[in-house]
Coordinates of C-alpha atoms and ligand atoms in Angstrom, one line a residue:
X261 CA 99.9 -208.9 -134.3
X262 CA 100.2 -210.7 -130.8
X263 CA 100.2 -214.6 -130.5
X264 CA 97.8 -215.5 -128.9
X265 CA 99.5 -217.9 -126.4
X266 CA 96.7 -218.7 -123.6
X267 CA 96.0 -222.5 -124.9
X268 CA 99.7 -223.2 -122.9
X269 CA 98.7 -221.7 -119.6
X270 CA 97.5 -224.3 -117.7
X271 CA 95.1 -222.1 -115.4
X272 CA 94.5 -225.4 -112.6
X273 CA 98.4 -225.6 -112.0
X274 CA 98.5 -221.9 -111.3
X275 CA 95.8 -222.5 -108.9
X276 CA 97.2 -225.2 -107.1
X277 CA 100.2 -223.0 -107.1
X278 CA 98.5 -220.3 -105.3
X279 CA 97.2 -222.9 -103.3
X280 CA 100.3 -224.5 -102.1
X281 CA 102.0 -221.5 -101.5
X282 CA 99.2 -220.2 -99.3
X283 CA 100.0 -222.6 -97.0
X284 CA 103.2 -220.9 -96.0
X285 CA 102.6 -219.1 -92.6
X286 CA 98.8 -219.7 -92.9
X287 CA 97.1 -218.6 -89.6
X288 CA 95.3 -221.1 -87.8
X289 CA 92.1 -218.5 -87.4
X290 CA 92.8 -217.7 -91.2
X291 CA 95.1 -215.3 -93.2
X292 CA 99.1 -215.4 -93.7
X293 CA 101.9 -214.1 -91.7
X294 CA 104.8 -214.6 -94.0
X295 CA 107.0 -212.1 -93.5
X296 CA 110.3 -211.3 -95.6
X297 CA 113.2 -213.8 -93.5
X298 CA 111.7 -215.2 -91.2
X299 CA 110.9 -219.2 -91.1
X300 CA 107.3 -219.5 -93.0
X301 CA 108.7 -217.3 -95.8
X302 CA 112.1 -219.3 -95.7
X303 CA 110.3 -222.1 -96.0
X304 CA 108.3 -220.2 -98.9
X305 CA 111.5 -219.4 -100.7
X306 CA 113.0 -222.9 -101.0
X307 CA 109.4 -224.1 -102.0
X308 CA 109.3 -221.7 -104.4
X309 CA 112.8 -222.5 -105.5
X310 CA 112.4 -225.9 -106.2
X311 CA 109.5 -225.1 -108.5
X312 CA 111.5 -222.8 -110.5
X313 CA 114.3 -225.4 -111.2
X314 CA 111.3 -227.7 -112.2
X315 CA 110.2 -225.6 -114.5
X316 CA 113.8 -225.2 -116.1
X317 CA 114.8 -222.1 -114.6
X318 CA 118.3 -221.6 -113.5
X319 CA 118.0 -219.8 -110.2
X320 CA 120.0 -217.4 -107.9
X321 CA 119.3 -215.4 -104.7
X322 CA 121.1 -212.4 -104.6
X323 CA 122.9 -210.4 -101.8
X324 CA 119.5 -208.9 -100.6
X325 CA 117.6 -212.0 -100.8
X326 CA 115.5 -211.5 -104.2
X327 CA 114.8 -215.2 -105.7
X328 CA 115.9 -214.5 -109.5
X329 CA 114.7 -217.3 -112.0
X330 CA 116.1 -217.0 -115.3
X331 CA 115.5 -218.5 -118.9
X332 CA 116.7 -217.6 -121.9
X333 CA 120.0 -216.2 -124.2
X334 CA 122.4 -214.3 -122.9
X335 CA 122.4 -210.2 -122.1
X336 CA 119.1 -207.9 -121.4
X337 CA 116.2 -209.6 -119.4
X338 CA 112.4 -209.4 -119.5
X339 CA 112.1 -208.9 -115.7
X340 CA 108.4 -210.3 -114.3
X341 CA 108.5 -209.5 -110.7
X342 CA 106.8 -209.2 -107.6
X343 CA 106.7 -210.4 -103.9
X344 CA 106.2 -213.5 -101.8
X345 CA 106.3 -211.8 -98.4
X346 CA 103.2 -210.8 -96.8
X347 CA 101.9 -208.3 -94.1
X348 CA 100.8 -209.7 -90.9
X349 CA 97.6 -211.6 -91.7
X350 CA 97.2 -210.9 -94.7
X351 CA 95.8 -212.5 -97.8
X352 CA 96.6 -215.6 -100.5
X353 CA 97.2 -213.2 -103.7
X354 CA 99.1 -209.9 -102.8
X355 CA 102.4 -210.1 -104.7
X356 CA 101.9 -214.5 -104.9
X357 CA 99.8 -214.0 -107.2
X358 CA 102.7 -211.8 -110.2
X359 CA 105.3 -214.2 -108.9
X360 CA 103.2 -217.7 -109.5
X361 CA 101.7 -216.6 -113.0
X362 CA 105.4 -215.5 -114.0
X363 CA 106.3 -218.9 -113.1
X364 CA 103.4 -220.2 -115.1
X365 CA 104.3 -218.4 -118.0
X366 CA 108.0 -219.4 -118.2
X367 CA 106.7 -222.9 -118.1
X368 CA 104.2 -222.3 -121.0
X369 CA 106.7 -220.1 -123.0
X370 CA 109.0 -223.2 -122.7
X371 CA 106.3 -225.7 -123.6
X372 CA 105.2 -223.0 -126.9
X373 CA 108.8 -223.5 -127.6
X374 CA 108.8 -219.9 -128.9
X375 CA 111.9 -218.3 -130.1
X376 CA 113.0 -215.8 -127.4
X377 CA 115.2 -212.6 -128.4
X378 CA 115.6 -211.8 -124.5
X379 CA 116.0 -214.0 -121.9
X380 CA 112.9 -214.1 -119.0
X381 CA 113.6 -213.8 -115.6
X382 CA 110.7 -214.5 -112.6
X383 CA 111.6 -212.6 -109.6
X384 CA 110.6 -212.5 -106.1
X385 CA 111.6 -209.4 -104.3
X386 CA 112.9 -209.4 -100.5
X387 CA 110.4 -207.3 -98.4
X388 CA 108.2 -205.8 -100.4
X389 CA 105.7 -205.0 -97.7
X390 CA 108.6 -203.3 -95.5
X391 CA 108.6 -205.4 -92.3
X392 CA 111.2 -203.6 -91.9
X393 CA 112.3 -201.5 -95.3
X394 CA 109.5 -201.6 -97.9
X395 CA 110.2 -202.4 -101.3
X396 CA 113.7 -203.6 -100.2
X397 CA 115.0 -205.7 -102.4
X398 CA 113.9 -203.9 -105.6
X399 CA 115.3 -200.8 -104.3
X400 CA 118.3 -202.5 -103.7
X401 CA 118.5 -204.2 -107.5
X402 CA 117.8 -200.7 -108.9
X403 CA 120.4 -198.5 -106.5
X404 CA 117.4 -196.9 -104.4
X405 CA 118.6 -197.6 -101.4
X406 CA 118.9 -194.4 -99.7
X407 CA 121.6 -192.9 -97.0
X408 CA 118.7 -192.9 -95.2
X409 CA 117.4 -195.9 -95.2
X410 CA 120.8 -197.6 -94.5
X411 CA 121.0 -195.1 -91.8
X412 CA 117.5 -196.4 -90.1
X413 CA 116.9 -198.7 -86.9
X414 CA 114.8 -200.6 -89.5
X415 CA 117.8 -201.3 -91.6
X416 CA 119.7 -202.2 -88.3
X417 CA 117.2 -204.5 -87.2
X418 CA 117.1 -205.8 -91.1
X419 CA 120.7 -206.7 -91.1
X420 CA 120.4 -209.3 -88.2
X421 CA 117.3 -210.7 -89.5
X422 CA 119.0 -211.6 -92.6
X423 CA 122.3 -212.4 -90.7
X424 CA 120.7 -215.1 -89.3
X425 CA 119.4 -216.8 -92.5
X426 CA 123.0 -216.3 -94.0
X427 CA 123.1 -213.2 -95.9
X428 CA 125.6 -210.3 -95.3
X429 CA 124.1 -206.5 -95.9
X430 CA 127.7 -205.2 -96.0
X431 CA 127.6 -207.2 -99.3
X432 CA 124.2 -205.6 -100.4
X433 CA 126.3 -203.5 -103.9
X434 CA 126.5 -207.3 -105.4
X435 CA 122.6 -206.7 -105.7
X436 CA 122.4 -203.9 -107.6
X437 CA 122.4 -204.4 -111.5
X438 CA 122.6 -201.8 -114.0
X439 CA 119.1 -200.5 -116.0
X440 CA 120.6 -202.0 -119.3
X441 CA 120.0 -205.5 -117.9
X442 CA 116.7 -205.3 -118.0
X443 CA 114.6 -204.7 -121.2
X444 CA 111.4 -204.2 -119.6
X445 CA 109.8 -204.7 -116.5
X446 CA 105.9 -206.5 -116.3
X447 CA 104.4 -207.1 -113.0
X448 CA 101.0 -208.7 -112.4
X449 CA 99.2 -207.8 -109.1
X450 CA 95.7 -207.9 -107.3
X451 CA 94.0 -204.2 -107.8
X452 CA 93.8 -204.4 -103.6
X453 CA 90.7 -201.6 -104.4
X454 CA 87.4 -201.9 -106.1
X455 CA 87.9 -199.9 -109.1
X456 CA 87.8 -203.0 -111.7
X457 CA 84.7 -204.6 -109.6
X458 CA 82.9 -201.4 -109.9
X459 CA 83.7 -201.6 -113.3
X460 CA 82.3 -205.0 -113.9
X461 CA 85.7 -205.8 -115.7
X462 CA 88.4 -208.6 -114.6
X463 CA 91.8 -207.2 -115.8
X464 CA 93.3 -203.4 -115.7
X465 CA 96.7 -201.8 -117.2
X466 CA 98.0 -199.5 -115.0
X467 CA 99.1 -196.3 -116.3
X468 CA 100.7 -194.6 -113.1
X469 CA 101.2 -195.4 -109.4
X470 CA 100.8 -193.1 -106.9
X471 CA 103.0 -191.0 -104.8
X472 CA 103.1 -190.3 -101.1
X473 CA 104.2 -187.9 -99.2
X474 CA 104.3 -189.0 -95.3
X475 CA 105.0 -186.2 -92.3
X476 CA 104.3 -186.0 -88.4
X477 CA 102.4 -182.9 -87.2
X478 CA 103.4 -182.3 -83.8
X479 CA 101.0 -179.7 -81.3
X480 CA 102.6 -178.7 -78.2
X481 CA 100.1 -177.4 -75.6
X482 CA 100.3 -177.4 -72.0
X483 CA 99.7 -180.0 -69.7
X484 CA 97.4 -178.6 -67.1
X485 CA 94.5 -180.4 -64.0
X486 CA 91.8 -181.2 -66.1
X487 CA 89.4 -180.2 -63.6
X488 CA 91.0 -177.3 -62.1
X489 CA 91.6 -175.0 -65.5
X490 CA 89.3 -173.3 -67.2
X491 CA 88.4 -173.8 -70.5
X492 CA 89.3 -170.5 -71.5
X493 CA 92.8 -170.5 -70.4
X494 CA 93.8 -174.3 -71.7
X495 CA 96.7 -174.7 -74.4
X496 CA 94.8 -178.5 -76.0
X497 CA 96.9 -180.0 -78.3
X498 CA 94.1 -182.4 -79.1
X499 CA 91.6 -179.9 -79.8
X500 CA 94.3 -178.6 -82.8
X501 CA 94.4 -182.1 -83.6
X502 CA 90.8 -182.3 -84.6
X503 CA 90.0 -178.9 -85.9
X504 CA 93.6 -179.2 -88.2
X505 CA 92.2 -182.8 -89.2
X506 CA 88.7 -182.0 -90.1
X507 CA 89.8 -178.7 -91.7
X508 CA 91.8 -180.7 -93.6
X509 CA 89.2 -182.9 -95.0
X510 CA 86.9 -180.1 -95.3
X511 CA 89.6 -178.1 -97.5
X512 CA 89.6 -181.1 -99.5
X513 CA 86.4 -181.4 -100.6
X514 CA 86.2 -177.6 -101.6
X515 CA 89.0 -177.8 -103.7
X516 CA 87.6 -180.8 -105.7
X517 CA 90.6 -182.6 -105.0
X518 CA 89.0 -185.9 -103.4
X519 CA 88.1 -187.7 -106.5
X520 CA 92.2 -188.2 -107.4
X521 CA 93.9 -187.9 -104.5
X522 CA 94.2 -190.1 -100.5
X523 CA 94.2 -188.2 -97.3
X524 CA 94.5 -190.0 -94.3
X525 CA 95.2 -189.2 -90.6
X526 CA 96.0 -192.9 -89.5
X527 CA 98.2 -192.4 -86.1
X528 CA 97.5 -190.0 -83.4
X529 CA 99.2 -190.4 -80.5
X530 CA 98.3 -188.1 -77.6
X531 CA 100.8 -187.1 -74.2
X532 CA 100.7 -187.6 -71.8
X533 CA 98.1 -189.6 -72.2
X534 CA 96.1 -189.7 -69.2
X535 CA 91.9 -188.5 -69.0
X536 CA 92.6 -186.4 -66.1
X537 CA 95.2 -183.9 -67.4
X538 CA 94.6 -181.5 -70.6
X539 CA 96.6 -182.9 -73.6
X540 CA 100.4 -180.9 -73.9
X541 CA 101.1 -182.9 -77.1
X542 CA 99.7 -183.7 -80.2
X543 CA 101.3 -186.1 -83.1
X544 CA 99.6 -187.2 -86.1
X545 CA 100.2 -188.7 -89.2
X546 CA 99.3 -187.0 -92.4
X547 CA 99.9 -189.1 -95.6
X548 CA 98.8 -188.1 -98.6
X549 CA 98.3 -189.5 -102.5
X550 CA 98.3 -188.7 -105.5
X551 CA 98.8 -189.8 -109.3
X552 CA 101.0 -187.1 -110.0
X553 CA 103.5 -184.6 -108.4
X554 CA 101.4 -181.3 -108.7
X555 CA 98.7 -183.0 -107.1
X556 CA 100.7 -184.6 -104.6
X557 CA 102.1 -180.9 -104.1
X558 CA 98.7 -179.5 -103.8
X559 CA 97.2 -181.8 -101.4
X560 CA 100.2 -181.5 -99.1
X561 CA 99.8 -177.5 -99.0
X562 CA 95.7 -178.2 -98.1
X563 CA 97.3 -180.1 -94.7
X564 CA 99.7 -177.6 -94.3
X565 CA 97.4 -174.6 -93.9
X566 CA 94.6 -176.6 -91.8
X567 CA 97.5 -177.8 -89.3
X568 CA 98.6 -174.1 -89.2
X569 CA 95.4 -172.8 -89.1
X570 CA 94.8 -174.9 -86.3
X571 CA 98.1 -174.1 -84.0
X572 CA 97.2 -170.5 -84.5
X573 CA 93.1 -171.0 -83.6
X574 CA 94.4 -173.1 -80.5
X575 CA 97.2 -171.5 -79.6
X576 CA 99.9 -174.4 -80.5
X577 CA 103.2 -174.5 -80.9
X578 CA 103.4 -177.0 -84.3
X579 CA 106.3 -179.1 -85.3
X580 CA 106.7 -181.3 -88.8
X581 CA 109.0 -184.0 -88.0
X582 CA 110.3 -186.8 -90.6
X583 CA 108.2 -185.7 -93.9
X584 CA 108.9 -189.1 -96.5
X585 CA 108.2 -188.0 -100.4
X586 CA 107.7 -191.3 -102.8
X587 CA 107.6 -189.2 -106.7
X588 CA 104.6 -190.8 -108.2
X589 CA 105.4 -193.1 -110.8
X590 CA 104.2 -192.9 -114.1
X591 CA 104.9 -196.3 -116.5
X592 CA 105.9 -196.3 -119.8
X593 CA 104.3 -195.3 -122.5
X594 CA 105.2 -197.7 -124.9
X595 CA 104.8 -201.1 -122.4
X596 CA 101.3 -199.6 -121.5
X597 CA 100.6 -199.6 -125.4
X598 CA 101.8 -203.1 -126.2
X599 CA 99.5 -204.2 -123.3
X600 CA 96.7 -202.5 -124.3
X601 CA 97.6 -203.8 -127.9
X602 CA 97.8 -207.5 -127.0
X603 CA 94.6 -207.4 -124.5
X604 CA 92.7 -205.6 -127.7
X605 CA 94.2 -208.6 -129.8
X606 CA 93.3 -211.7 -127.7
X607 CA 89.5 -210.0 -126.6
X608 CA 90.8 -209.1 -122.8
X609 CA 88.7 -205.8 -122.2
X610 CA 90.9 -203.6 -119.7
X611 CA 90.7 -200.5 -117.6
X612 CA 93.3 -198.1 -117.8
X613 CA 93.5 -197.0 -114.3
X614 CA 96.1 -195.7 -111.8
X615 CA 97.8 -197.6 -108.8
X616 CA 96.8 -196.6 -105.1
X617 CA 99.6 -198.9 -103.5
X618 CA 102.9 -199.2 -103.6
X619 CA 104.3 -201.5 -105.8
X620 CA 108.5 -203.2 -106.6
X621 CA 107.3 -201.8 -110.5
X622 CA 107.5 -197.9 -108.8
X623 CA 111.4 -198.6 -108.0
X624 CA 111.9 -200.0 -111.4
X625 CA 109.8 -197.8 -113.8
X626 CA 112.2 -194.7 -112.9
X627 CA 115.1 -196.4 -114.9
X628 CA 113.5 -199.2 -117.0
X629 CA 110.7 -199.3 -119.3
X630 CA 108.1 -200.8 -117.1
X631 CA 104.3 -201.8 -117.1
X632 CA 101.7 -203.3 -114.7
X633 CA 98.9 -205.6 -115.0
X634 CA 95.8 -205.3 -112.3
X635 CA 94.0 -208.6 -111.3
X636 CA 90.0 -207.4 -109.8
X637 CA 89.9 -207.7 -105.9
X638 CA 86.6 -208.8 -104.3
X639 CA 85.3 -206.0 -102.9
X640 CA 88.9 -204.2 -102.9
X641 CA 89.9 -206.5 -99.6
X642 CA 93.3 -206.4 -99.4
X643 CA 96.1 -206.9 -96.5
X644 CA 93.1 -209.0 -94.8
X645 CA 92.3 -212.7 -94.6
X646 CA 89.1 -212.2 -97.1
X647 CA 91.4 -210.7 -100.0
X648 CA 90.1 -213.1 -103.1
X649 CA 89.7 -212.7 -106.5
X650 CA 87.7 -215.2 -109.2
X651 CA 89.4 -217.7 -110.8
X652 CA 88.7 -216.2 -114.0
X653 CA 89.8 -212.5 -113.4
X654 CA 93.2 -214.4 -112.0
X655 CA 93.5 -216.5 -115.5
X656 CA 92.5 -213.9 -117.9
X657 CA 95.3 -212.2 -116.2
X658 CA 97.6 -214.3 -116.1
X659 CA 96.8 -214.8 -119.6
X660 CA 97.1 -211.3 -121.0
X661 CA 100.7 -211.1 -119.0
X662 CA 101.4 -214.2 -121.2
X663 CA 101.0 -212.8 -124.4
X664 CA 102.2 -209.8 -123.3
X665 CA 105.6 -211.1 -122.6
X666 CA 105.3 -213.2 -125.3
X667 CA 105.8 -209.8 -127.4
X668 CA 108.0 -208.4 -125.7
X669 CA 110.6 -211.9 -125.3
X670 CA 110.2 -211.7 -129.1
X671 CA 111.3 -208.3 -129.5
X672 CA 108.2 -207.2 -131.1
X673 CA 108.1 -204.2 -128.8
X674 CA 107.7 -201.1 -130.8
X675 CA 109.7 -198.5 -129.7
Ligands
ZN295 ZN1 102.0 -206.5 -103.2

């Protein structure tokens, strides 16, 4: 049976946490622009740092800039994790809000005085949000940084950043740390959607997040006078941009597949550009989501045959240029049953639910047993000044991560 360890979270300390940290790159006209290395989120990091000591952590920044906070004995680590970066005006709680309440639950583990099997570590992954490669830093603790990725202009463009606040990316291997370090993985997040609202219910366990698959859809027409060519003759690339979108939506819906998976055509850039001349090119974004890969799989093929569909109807030429595939990524199992175990044992009703976003737990729950808990959004506002959630969806939160690392630091994890 769970202890029920909520009497030592001091809920008004992890609010004045939030708070405080909220001040970090806090836009005069509202919202936070804290991105990962630059001097509001330096700022951030040494603020955060000094809280962690406070609390009795011993702390360490490794060579890609995660903040590591640990507690504890010795060998494999509960890892509680998630991000104090932020996208450009964006809100108060999105990844604060998992590293804060870690932080409150190492101090209310140490003032329970609790016998802890593993040690605990709070961690605040570098660039989470990708301002210039998403989910950095976890990717980097885990090995998941790509050929790719080191290959990119972002990565480039990365390395000065972080040159310039005295890290070294040629180091960036120190980072990485075998799976058997870490016992488990927990992270606590805002939903960012309006699932739990909906639901009338403060707290969710997620169960899987969701993958994406990313590509560029370029038409080639012909540019030609707009007002001297007859309709009948013209090669528009736009016009196979909006039949191949709107087929695509439309194929959707007739296979059933828009309760469970994301489509969405969010960039279309048009060439060359100018409303006198009939469009020669074409390129839009497709990305596409899904809880699992056959779903992922089948949702790609619907844009694939509405983009092919259209080149033919138009008479395109159609290019797919840098496709991106992110595996969805189920959790575990057994963490998602001890969660659900401890919430049923300390009266926290939760929603089992999948994760729309991207997440540092994705990166992890390949290798390590991993879970995540899901905090309700005000009307699923996310990335935006307005993001908020109650004060008591954040505590009973916080509080069921509590006890839930509470079981799991006392090795009553049953495996
Ligand atoms: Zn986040």
């Amino acid at each position: 049976m769970a202890r029920d360890l909520r009497a030592f979270l001091n809920g008004a300390r992890l609010l004045g946490d939030l708070e405080a940290l909220a001040k970090f790159g806090a836009l005069p006209e509202g919202g936070i622009s804290r991105p990962a290395f630059s001097p509001a989120f330096q700022d951030a990091a040494d603020w955060l740092i000094q809280r962690m000591e406070e609390a009795g952590l011993s702390v360490r920044i490794d060579a890609a800039g995660n903040i590591i906070g640990r507690m504890g004995p010795p060998g494999p680590a509960i890892v509680c994790g998630s991000h104090i970066d932020t996208v450009p005006g964006g809100g108060h709680l999105d990844g604060a809000l998992g590293v804060l309440a870690g932080l409150e639950c190492a101090r209310a583990l140490s003032e329970a005085a609790i016998p802890l099997a593993h040690a605990l570590e709070i961690i605040a992954f570098a660039d989470e949000e990708g301002a210039y490669v998403s989910l950095f830093g976890s990717r980097a603790m885990m090995g998941e940084l790509t050929p790719n990725i080191l290959q990119s202009t972002n990565f480039l463009t990365l390395s000065v950043e972080m040159a310039a606040v005295g890290f070294q990316t040629a180091r960036l291997a120190e980072a990485h740390r075998d799976p058997s370090e870490i016992a488990a993985y927990l992270e606590l997040h805002i939903e960012q959607g309006p699932v739990l609202e909906d639901a009338g219910l403060k707290v969710g366990v997620v169960d899987s997040i969701v993958g994406m698959d990313l590509v560029r859809y370029r038409f080639i027409g012909e540019a030609r006078h707009a007002g001297s060519t007859p309709m009948n003759v013209r090669r528009d690339a736009v016009r196979g941009a909006c039949d191949a979108v709107s087929t695509a939506f439309e194929n959707m819906e007739a296979e059933g597949a828009s309760a469970s998976g994301r489509m969405t055509f969010g960039n279309i850039r048009v060439l060359p550009g100018a409303s006198n001349v009939v469009p020669s090119e074409a390129i839009v974004t497709s990305e596409v989501r899904a809880g699992s890969a056959g779903d992922l799989q089948r949702l790609r093929s619907l844009v694939d045959a509405a983009f092919g569909g259209a080149a033919r109807r138009n008479n395109l030429a159609l290019h797919e240029d840098s496709p991106e595939l992110d595996e969805a990524a189920p959790l575990t199992p057994r963490i998602i049953e001890t969660i659900t175990q401890v919430a049923d044992a300390i009266g926290t009703p939760v929603l089992r639910m999948p994760s729309g976003a991207c997440h540092d737990a994705q990166i992890f729950a390949r290798k390590v047993p991993t879970g995540m808990i899901f905090v309700a959004s005000r009307g699923g506002v996310s990335h935006h000044p307005d993001e908020f959630s109650d004060a008591d969806a954040i505590i009973a939160g916080a509080g069921l991560l509590l006890c839930s690392l509470g079981e799991l630091l006392s090795g009553g994890t049953r495996s």
